[in-house]
CSV table of C-alpha atoms in Angstrom, one decimal:
chain,number,residue,atom,x,y,z
A,80,MET,CA,5.8,-21.4,-16.5
A,81,THR,CA,8.5,-19.1,-17.8
A,82,SER,CA,12.1,-19.6,-16.8
A,83,VAL,CA,13.7,-17.5,-14.1
A,84,PRO,CA,17.3,-17.3,-13.1
A,85,GLY,CA,18.1,-19.7,-10.3
A,86,PRO,CA,20.6,-22.2,-8.8
A,87,GLU,CA,22.6,-24.5,-10.8
A,88,SER,CA,21.0,-27.5,-9.1
A,89,ILE,CA,18.3,-28.4,-6.6
A,90,ASP,CA,21.1,-29.4,-4.2
A,91,ASP,CA,22.6,-25.9,-4.5
A,92,LEU,CA,19.1,-24.4,-3.8
A,93,LEU,CA,18.4,-26.5,-0.7
A,94,ALA,CA,21.8,-25.7,0.8
A,95,ARG,CA,20.7,-22.1,0.7
A,96,VAL,CA,17.4,-22.5,2.5
A,97,HIS,CA,16.6,-21.4,6.0
A,98,VAL,CA,13.2,-22.4,7.4
A,99,VAL,CA,11.9,-20.2,10.2
A,100,ALA,CA,8.7,-20.0,12.3
A,101,LEU,CA,7.5,-16.5,13.3
A,102,PRO,CA,5.3,-16.3,16.4
A,103,MET,CA,2.3,-14.1,15.9
A,104,ARG,CA,0.6,-11.5,18.3
A,105,VAL,CA,-2.9,-12.5,17.2
A,106,ARG,CA,-4.5,-15.3,15.3
A,107,PHE,CA,-4.6,-14.4,11.6
A,108,ARG,CA,-5.8,-16.8,8.8
A,109,GLY,CA,-6.4,-19.2,11.6
A,110,ILE,CA,-2.7,-19.5,12.7
A,111,THR,CA,-0.6,-18.3,15.5
A,112,GLU,CA,2.8,-19.2,14.1
A,113,ARG,CA,3.9,-18.5,10.4
A,114,GLU,CA,6.5,-20.8,8.8
A,115,VAL,CA,8.4,-19.6,5.8
A,116,ALA,CA,11.5,-20.8,3.9
A,117,LEU,CA,14.1,-18.0,3.1
A,118,VAL,CA,16.6,-18.5,0.3
A,119,GLU,CA,19.9,-16.6,0.1
A,120,GLY,CA,21.1,-16.0,-3.5
A,121,PRO,CA,23.7,-14.0,-5.3
A,122,ALA,CA,21.3,-11.0,-5.7
A,123,GLY,CA,19.9,-11.1,-2.2
A,124,TRP,CA,17.2,-12.9,-0.3
A,125,GLY,CA,13.9,-14.5,-1.4
A,126,GLU,CA,11.0,-16.0,0.5
A,127,PHE,CA,9.0,-19.1,-0.2
A,128,GLY,CA,5.9,-19.1,2.1
A,129,ALA,CA,3.1,-20.7,0.2
A,130,PHE,CA,0.5,-21.7,2.8
A,131,PRO,CA,0.5,-25.4,3.6
A,132,GLU,CA,-3.0,-26.1,2.1
A,133,TYR,CA,-1.8,-24.9,-1.3
A,134,ASP,CA,-1.0,-27.7,-3.9
A,135,ASP,CA,2.3,-27.8,-5.7
A,136,PRO,CA,1.3,-26.1,-8.9
A,137,GLU,CA,0.0,-23.1,-7.0
A,138,ALA,CA,3.0,-23.1,-4.6
A,139,ALA,CA,5.4,-23.2,-7.5
A,140,HIS,CA,4.6,-19.6,-8.3
A,141,TRP,CA,5.7,-18.7,-4.8
A,142,LEU,CA,9.0,-20.5,-5.3
A,143,ARG,CA,9.5,-18.7,-8.6
A,144,SER,CA,9.1,-15.4,-6.8
A,145,ALA,CA,11.7,-16.4,-4.2
A,146,LEU,CA,14.2,-17.4,-6.8
A,147,GLU,CA,13.6,-14.1,-8.8
A,148,MET,CA,14.4,-12.0,-5.8
A,149,ALA,CA,17.4,-14.1,-4.8
A,150,TRP,CA,19.0,-14.5,-8.2
A,151,GLN,CA,17.8,-11.5,-10.1
A,152,GLY,CA,16.9,-8.9,-7.5
A,153,PRO,CA,14.1,-6.3,-7.5
A,154,PRO,CA,13.0,-4.3,-10.5
A,155,PRO,CA,14.0,-0.6,-10.9
A,156,ALA,CA,12.3,1.6,-8.3
A,157,LEU,CA,10.4,4.7,-9.2
A,158,ARG,CA,10.0,5.9,-5.6
A,159,SER,CA,12.0,5.7,-2.4
A,160,ARG,CA,9.2,4.7,0.0
A,161,VAL,CA,5.8,3.2,-0.2
A,162,ALA,CA,2.7,4.2,1.8
A,163,VAL,CA,1.0,1.2,3.5
A,164,ASN,CA,-2.3,0.6,5.2
A,165,ALA,CA,-2.9,-0.6,8.7
A,166,THR,CA,-4.6,-4.0,8.9
A,167,VAL,CA,-7.2,-4.8,11.6
A,168,PRO,CA,-8.0,-8.5,12.0
A,169,ALA,CA,-11.5,-9.7,13.0
A,170,VAL,CA,-10.9,-8.8,16.6
A,171,ALA,CA,-13.3,-7.2,19.2
A,172,ALA,CA,-13.8,-3.5,18.9
A,173,SER,CA,-12.1,-3.1,22.3
A,174,GLU,CA,-8.8,-4.4,20.8
A,175,VAL,CA,-8.7,-2.1,17.7
A,176,ALA,CA,-6.9,0.9,19.2
A,177,GLY,CA,-4.1,-1.3,20.4
A,178,ILE,CA,-3.7,-2.9,17.0
A,179,LEU,CA,-3.6,0.5,15.3
A,180,ASP,CA,-0.8,1.5,17.6
A,181,ARG,CA,1.4,-0.9,15.7
A,182,PHE,CA,0.9,1.1,12.5
A,183,PRO,CA,2.2,4.6,13.2
A,184,GLY,CA,1.3,7.2,10.7
A,185,CYS,CA,-0.9,5.0,8.5
A,186,THR,CA,-3.9,6.9,7.2
A,187,THR,CA,-5.5,4.1,5.4
A,188,VAL,CA,-6.9,1.1,7.4
A,189,LYS,CA,-8.0,-2.3,6.0
A,190,VAL,CA,-10.6,-4.0,8.3
A,191,LYS,CA,-11.3,-7.7,8.2
A,192,VAL,CA,-15.0,-8.5,8.1
A,193,ALA,CA,-17.3,-11.5,7.6
A,194,GLU,CA,-15.4,-13.6,10.0
A,195,LYS,CA,-17.0,-17.0,10.6
A,196,GLY,CA,-19.0,-17.0,13.9
A,197,GLN,CA,-19.4,-13.2,13.9
A,198,GLN,CA,-22.2,-10.9,12.7
A,199,LEU,CA,-22.4,-7.7,10.7
A,200,VAL,CA,-22.9,-5.8,13.9
A,201,ASP,CA,-19.4,-6.9,14.9
A,202,ASP,CA,-18.0,-5.6,11.7
A,203,VAL,CA,-19.7,-2.3,12.2
A,204,ALA,CA,-18.4,-2.0,15.7
A,205,ARG,CA,-14.9,-2.7,14.5
A,206,VAL,CA,-15.0,-0.1,11.7
A,207,ALA,CA,-16.4,2.4,14.2
A,208,ALA,CA,-13.5,1.7,16.6
A,209,VAL,CA,-11.1,2.4,13.8
A,210,LEU,CA,-12.7,5.8,13.1
A,211,GLN,CA,-12.8,6.7,16.8
A,212,ALA,CA,-9.0,6.0,17.0
A,213,ARG,CA,-8.2,7.6,13.6
A,214,PRO,CA,-11.1,9.9,12.5
A,215,GLU,CA,-9.5,10.9,9.2
A,216,ALA,CA,-8.5,7.3,8.1
A,217,ARG,CA,-9.7,6.0,4.8
A,218,ILE,CA,-11.3,2.6,5.3
A,219,ARG,CA,-11.3,-0.5,3.1
A,220,VAL,CA,-12.8,-3.8,4.2
A,221,ASP,CA,-11.9,-7.4,3.2
A,222,ALA,CA,-14.5,-10.2,3.4
A,223,ASN,CA,-12.2,-12.9,1.8
A,224,GLY,CA,-15.1,-14.1,-0.4
A,225,ALA,CA,-17.4,-15.0,2.5
A,226,TRP,CA,-20.6,-13.3,1.5
A,227,SER,CA,-23.3,-14.2,-1.0
A,228,VAL,CA,-24.3,-11.4,-3.4
A,229,ALA,CA,-27.3,-10.6,-1.2
A,230,GLU,CA,-25.3,-10.5,1.9
A,231,ALA,CA,-22.6,-8.4,0.3
A,232,ALA,CA,-25.0,-5.9,-1.0
A,233,HIS,CA,-26.5,-5.4,2.4
A,234,ALA,CA,-23.2,-5.4,4.3
A,235,VAL,CA,-21.5,-3.0,1.9
A,236,ARG,CA,-24.4,-0.5,2.2
A,237,VAL,CA,-24.4,-0.7,6.0
A,238,LEU,CA,-20.6,-0.5,6.4
A,239,ASP,CA,-20.4,2.4,3.9
A,240,GLN,CA,-23.1,4.3,5.8
A,241,ALA,CA,-21.1,3.6,9.0
A,242,VAL,CA,-18.0,5.1,7.5
A,243,ARG,CA,-19.9,8.1,6.0
A,244,ALA,CA,-21.3,9.1,9.4
A,245,VAL,CA,-19.1,12.1,10.1
A,246,ASP,CA,-19.4,12.1,13.9
A,247,CYS,CA,-19.1,8.4,14.7
A,248,THR,CA,-18.7,9.2,18.4
A,249,ARG,CA,-22.1,11.0,18.9
A,250,ALA,CA,-24.4,9.4,21.4
A,251,PRO,CA,-27.6,7.9,20.1
A,252,GLY,CA,-30.7,10.1,20.3
A,253,THR,CA,-28.8,13.3,19.9
A,254,GLY,CA,-30.1,14.1,16.5
A,255,PRO,CA,-29.6,12.9,12.9
A,256,VAL,CA,-26.2,11.7,11.9
A,257,SER,CA,-24.7,13.3,8.7
A,258,LEU,CA,-23.7,10.9,6.0
A,259,ASP,CA,-21.7,13.5,4.1
A,260,GLY,CA,-18.3,12.0,5.0
A,261,GLN,CA,-16.3,9.9,2.5
A,262,GLY,CA,-17.3,6.3,2.3
A,263,LEU,CA,-15.5,3.0,2.0
A,264,GLU,CA,-12.5,3.2,-0.3
A,265,TYR,CA,-13.4,-0.3,-1.5
A,266,VAL,CA,-14.6,-3.8,-0.4
A,267,GLU,CA,-12.0,-6.5,-1.1
A,268,GLN,CA,-13.2,-9.9,-2.4
A,269,PRO,CA,-16.7,-9.6,-1.0
A,270,CYS,CA,-17.9,-12.8,-2.8
A,271,ALA,CA,-16.0,-15.9,-3.9
A,272,SER,CA,-16.7,-16.2,-7.6
A,273,VAL,CA,-16.1,-14.0,-10.6
A,274,GLU,CA,-19.8,-14.4,-11.5
A,275,GLU,CA,-20.9,-13.2,-8.1
A,276,LEU,CA,-18.6,-10.2,-8.2
A,277,VAL,CA,-20.2,-9.2,-11.5
A,278,GLN,CA,-23.7,-9.5,-10.1
A,279,LEU,CA,-22.7,-7.5,-7.0
A,280,ARG,CA,-21.3,-4.6,-9.0
A,281,ALA,CA,-24.5,-4.4,-10.9
A,282,ARG,CA,-26.5,-4.6,-7.7
A,283,LEU,CA,-24.6,-1.9,-5.9
A,284,ALA,CA,-24.9,0.4,-8.9
A,285,ALA,CA,-28.6,-0.2,-9.1
A,286,ASP,CA,-28.9,0.5,-5.3
A,287,GLY,CA,-26.9,3.7,-5.6
A,288,VAL,CA,-24.1,2.4,-3.4
A,289,HIS,CA,-20.9,3.9,-4.9
A,290,VAL,CA,-18.3,1.6,-3.4
A,291,ASP,CA,-15.6,0.0,-5.5
A,292,VAL,CA,-15.2,-3.8,-5.6
A,293,ALA,CA,-11.6,-5.1,-5.5
A,294,ALA,CA,-10.6,-8.6,-6.5
A,295,ASP,CA,-8.0,-10.5,-4.6
A,296,GLU,CA,-8.4,-14.3,-4.7
A,297,SER,CA,-10.1,-14.0,-8.1
A,298,ILE,CA,-6.7,-12.8,-9.4
A,299,ARG,CA,-4.0,-14.4,-7.4
A,300,ARG,CA,-5.6,-17.9,-7.2
A,301,ALA,CA,-6.9,-17.9,-10.8
A,302,GLU,CA,-5.5,-19.6,-13.8
A,303,ASP,CA,-6.4,-16.5,-15.7
A,304,PRO,CA,-5.8,-13.4,-13.5
A,305,LEU,CA,-7.4,-11.1,-16.1
A,306,ARG,CA,-10.7,-12.9,-16.3
A,307,VAL,CA,-12.4,-11.0,-13.5
A,308,VAL,CA,-11.7,-7.7,-15.1
A,309,ARG,CA,-12.7,-8.7,-18.6
A,310,ALA,CA,-16.0,-10.1,-17.1
A,311,GLY,CA,-16.7,-6.7,-15.3
A,312,GLY,CA,-16.2,-8.0,-11.8
A,313,ALA,CA,-13.8,-5.6,-10.4
A,314,ASP,CA,-13.1,-1.8,-10.1
A,315,ARG,CA,-9.8,-2.5,-8.5
A,316,ALA,CA,-7.3,-5.3,-8.0
A,317,VAL,CA,-5.3,-6.5,-5.0
A,318,VAL,CA,-2.1,-8.2,-6.1
A,319,LYS,CA,0.6,-10.1,-4.2
A,320,VAL,CA,4.1,-10.8,-5.4
A,321,ALA,CA,4.6,-14.4,-4.4
A,322,PRO,CA,1.2,-15.9,-5.7
A,323,LEU,CA,1.8,-14.2,-9.1
A,324,GLY,CA,5.3,-15.5,-9.5
A,325,GLY,CA,7.5,-12.5,-8.6
A,326,PRO,CA,7.6,-8.7,-8.8
A,327,ARG,CA,8.1,-8.6,-12.6
A,328,ARG,CA,5.1,-10.8,-13.2
A,329,LEU,CA,3.1,-8.7,-10.8
A,330,LEU,CA,4.0,-5.6,-12.8
A,331,ALA,CA,3.1,-7.2,-16.1
A,332,VAL,CA,-0.3,-8.4,-14.7
A,333,ALA,CA,-1.0,-4.9,-13.2
A,334,SER,CA,-0.3,-3.3,-16.6
A,335,GLU,CA,-2.6,-5.7,-18.3
A,336,LEU,CA,-5.4,-5.3,-15.7
A,337,GLY,CA,-5.8,-1.6,-16.5
A,338,ILE,CA,-7.4,-0.7,-13.2
A,339,PRO,CA,-5.9,0.7,-10.0
A,340,VAL,CA,-4.0,-2.0,-8.0
A,341,THR,CA,-3.1,-2.3,-4.4
A,342,VAL,CA,0.1,-4.4,-3.8
A,343,SER,CA,-0.4,-6.5,-0.7
A,344,SER,CA,1.5,-9.2,1.3
A,345,ALA,CA,0.6,-12.7,2.2
A,346,LEU,CA,1.6,-12.7,5.9
A,347,ASP,CA,5.3,-12.5,4.9
A,348,SER,CA,8.4,-12.0,6.9
A,349,ALA,CA,10.4,-8.9,6.4
A,350,VAL,CA,12.1,-10.5,3.4
A,351,GLY,CA,8.8,-11.2,1.7
A,352,VAL,CA,7.4,-7.7,2.5
A,353,ALA,CA,10.4,-6.2,1.0
A,354,ALA,CA,9.7,-7.9,-2.3
A,355,GLY,CA,6.2,-6.4,-2.1
A,356,VAL,CA,7.6,-3.0,-1.4
A,357,ALA,CA,9.9,-3.4,-4.4
A,358,ALA,CA,7.0,-4.2,-6.7
A,359,ALA,CA,4.9,-1.3,-5.4
A,360,ALA,CA,7.9,1.0,-5.8
A,361,ALA,CA,8.2,0.0,-9.5
A,362,LEU,CA,4.5,0.7,-10.3
A,363,PRO,CA,4.0,3.7,-12.6
A,364,GLY,CA,2.0,6.4,-10.9
A,365,GLY,CA,-1.7,6.4,-11.3
A,366,ARG,CA,-4.9,7.6,-9.7
A,367,SER,CA,-5.2,6.5,-6.1
A,368,GLY,CA,-8.6,8.0,-5.3
A,369,PRO,CA,-12.0,6.4,-5.8
A,370,VAL,CA,-12.9,5.5,-9.3
A,371,GLY,CA,-16.5,5.0,-8.7
A,372,ALA,CA,-18.2,1.6,-8.6
A,373,GLY,CA,-19.7,0.6,-11.9
A,374,HIS,CA,-17.8,3.3,-13.9
A,375,SER,CA,-14.3,2.0,-14.4
A,376,GLY,CA,-12.9,-0.4,-16.9
A,377,PRO,CA,-9.7,-1.5,-18.5
A,378,GLY,CA,-7.5,1.5,-19.2
A,379,ASP,CA,-9.4,3.8,-16.8
A,380,GLY,CA,-7.0,5.1,-14.1
A,381,GLY,CA,-4.8,1.9,-14.1
A,382,PRO,CA,-1.2,1.6,-13.1
A,383,GLY,CA,0.0,2.4,-16.6
A,384,GLY,CA,-1.7,5.8,-16.5
A,385,GLY,CA,1.0,7.8,-14.7
A,386,GLY,CA,4.2,9.4,-15.6
A,387,THR,CA,7.8,8.4,-15.0
A,388,ARG,CA,9.2,9.0,-11.5
A,389,GLY,CA,6.7,10.0,-8.8
A,390,ASP,CA,6.3,10.4,-5.1
A,391,ASP,CA,5.3,7.7,-2.7
A,392,ASP,CA,1.6,8.5,-2.5
A,393,GLU,CA,0.5,8.5,-6.1
A,394,ILE,CA,-0.5,4.8,-5.9
A,395,PRO,CA,-3.0,3.2,-3.5
A,396,ALA,CA,-1.6,2.5,0.0
A,397,ALA,CA,-0.1,-1.0,-0.1
A,398,GLY,CA,-1.2,-3.8,2.2
A,399,LEU,CA,2.3,-4.5,3.3
A,400,GLY,CA,2.2,-3.5,6.9
A,401,THR,CA,1.7,-7.0,8.2
A,402,GLY,CA,5.0,-7.2,10.1
A,403,GLY,CA,3.2,-5.8,13.1
A,404,PHE,CA,1.4,-9.1,13.5
A,405,PHE,CA,4.7,-10.9,14.4
A,406,VAL,CA,6.1,-11.1,17.9
A,407,GLU,CA,9.5,-11.8,16.3
A,408,ASP,CA,10.7,-11.2,12.7
A,409,VAL,CA,14.0,-12.1,10.9
A,410,VAL,CA,15.3,-8.5,11.3
A,411,GLU,CA,15.9,-6.4,14.4
A,412,PRO,CA,13.2,-4.1,15.6
A,413,GLY,CA,13.6,-0.8,13.9
A,414,VAL,CA,15.1,-2.3,10.8
A,415,PHE,CA,12.7,-2.0,7.9
A,416,ALA,CA,10.2,-0.4,10.1
A,417,LEU,CA,7.1,1.8,9.4
A,418,VAL,CA,8.0,5.5,9.5
A,419,ASP,CA,5.1,8.0,9.2
A,420,GLY,CA,3.0,5.3,7.6
A,421,HIS,CA,5.6,4.3,5.0
A,422,LEU,CA,8.1,1.5,4.4
A,423,PRO,CA,11.4,2.3,2.8
A,424,VAL,CA,12.5,0.7,-0.5
A,425,VAL,CA,15.5,-1.2,0.6
A,426,ALA,CA,17.2,-4.6,0.4
A,427,VAL,CA,16.4,-6.7,3.4
A,428,SER,CA,18.8,-9.3,4.8
A,429,PRO,CA,17.9,-11.5,7.8
A,430,ASP,CA,19.9,-11.1,11.0
A,431,PRO,CA,22.0,-14.2,11.5
A,432,ALA,CA,21.2,-14.5,15.1
A,433,ARG,CA,17.5,-14.3,14.5
A,434,LEU,CA,17.7,-17.0,11.8
A,435,ASP,CA,19.2,-19.3,14.4
A,436,ASP,CA,16.7,-18.4,17.1
A,437,LEU,CA,13.7,-18.8,14.8
A,438,ARG,CA,15.0,-21.8,12.9
A,439,VAL,CA,12.8,-24.8,12.2
A,440,CYS,CA,14.3,-28.3,12.4
A,441,GLY,CA,13.3,-31.9,12.2
A,442,ASP,CA,10.2,-33.0,10.4
A,443,ARG,CA,8.9,-29.5,9.7
A,444,ARG,CA,12.1,-28.6,8.0
A,445,ASP,CA,12.1,-31.8,6.0
A,446,TRP,CA,8.5,-31.0,5.0
A,447,TRP,CA,9.6,-27.7,3.5
A,448,LEU,CA,12.6,-29.0,1.7
A,449,ASP,CA,10.5,-31.8,0.1
A,450,ARG,CA,8.0,-29.3,-1.0
A,451,ILE,CA,10.7,-27.1,-2.6
A,452,ARG,CA,12.0,-30.1,-4.4
A,453,ARG,CA,8.6,-30.8,-5.9
A,454,CYS,CA,7.8,-27.2,-6.8
A,455,HIS,CA,11.2,-26.8,-8.3
A,456,ASP,CA,10.5,-29.7,-10.7
A,457,LEU,CA,7.4,-27.6,-11.9
A,458,LEU,CA,9.4,-24.5,-12.8
């Protein structure tokens, strides 16, 4: 792993660590409380929040990202704010409107699908509820690799048709429903393996289903993040700062991928989200509209295809609006908040009183410090 500016010693690093636990409004990724370790450095704050199930070599990338932000700071920004998508977990359709209220002004919505214990009909109902609440929203869905190729091909067709139905509120039996509306923006990680993604793209093209396939886990959890694109398994990429090792590494990977990228967060505190916003703000402008499943490739509409300094909406809406899932965060309400569907490109520092209120002590704090020691040895 390449070197990154950091503390003079591990003791210096550990003295700067604040471990906090953020209570959540809804269960997400199977948890109701999110623990992260925040690091204060000479250039600002960084966040180390690798999920507990990740082994040390994978978690070390997350620590590298935290050290980059705390000791080097963000890369130069090309825009002053970043458009973000709303995120709807795998909740009942009746809960969707309330969740969307936490994302004021967001015109793109990511909907979680393929939840264990649920059926495709639940996913369709959730998507329909989104469109009832925000009829003009652009919809992307995320299956977290849960489908087989056959399941994904069927589900993507059904969900795309549900989104294309222009009048989603019309009562059954009142005549044919037009499918002339815009379809799904993309389906994120529909299948787990690169080989399955390649097969799915071919299957969708053969079936005449023009929905882009976006890779997430196949990039951020892969030894070679470019493999899925070289193999022809993705039209788009979803990239996260911490798993890739920092905002500068994200920008380098995005440039090499050569396809449109969506910068996303990993259930981060405001400190971690700010790192994602910083990375998205540094992306060169590129095409943010659909590129057409089965018709894109390296160099086609990628992040390197734009000009110099552009506006906030010339890149795909970022998946960075996850702060709404927390009951409490490390900044005061209204600080680093969504305004008209955008987050500002600003440095974020935790509120000292909130650090105290949310602080984790005892065995859990020791667990995080031990993990930092081990991961630091791998940098």
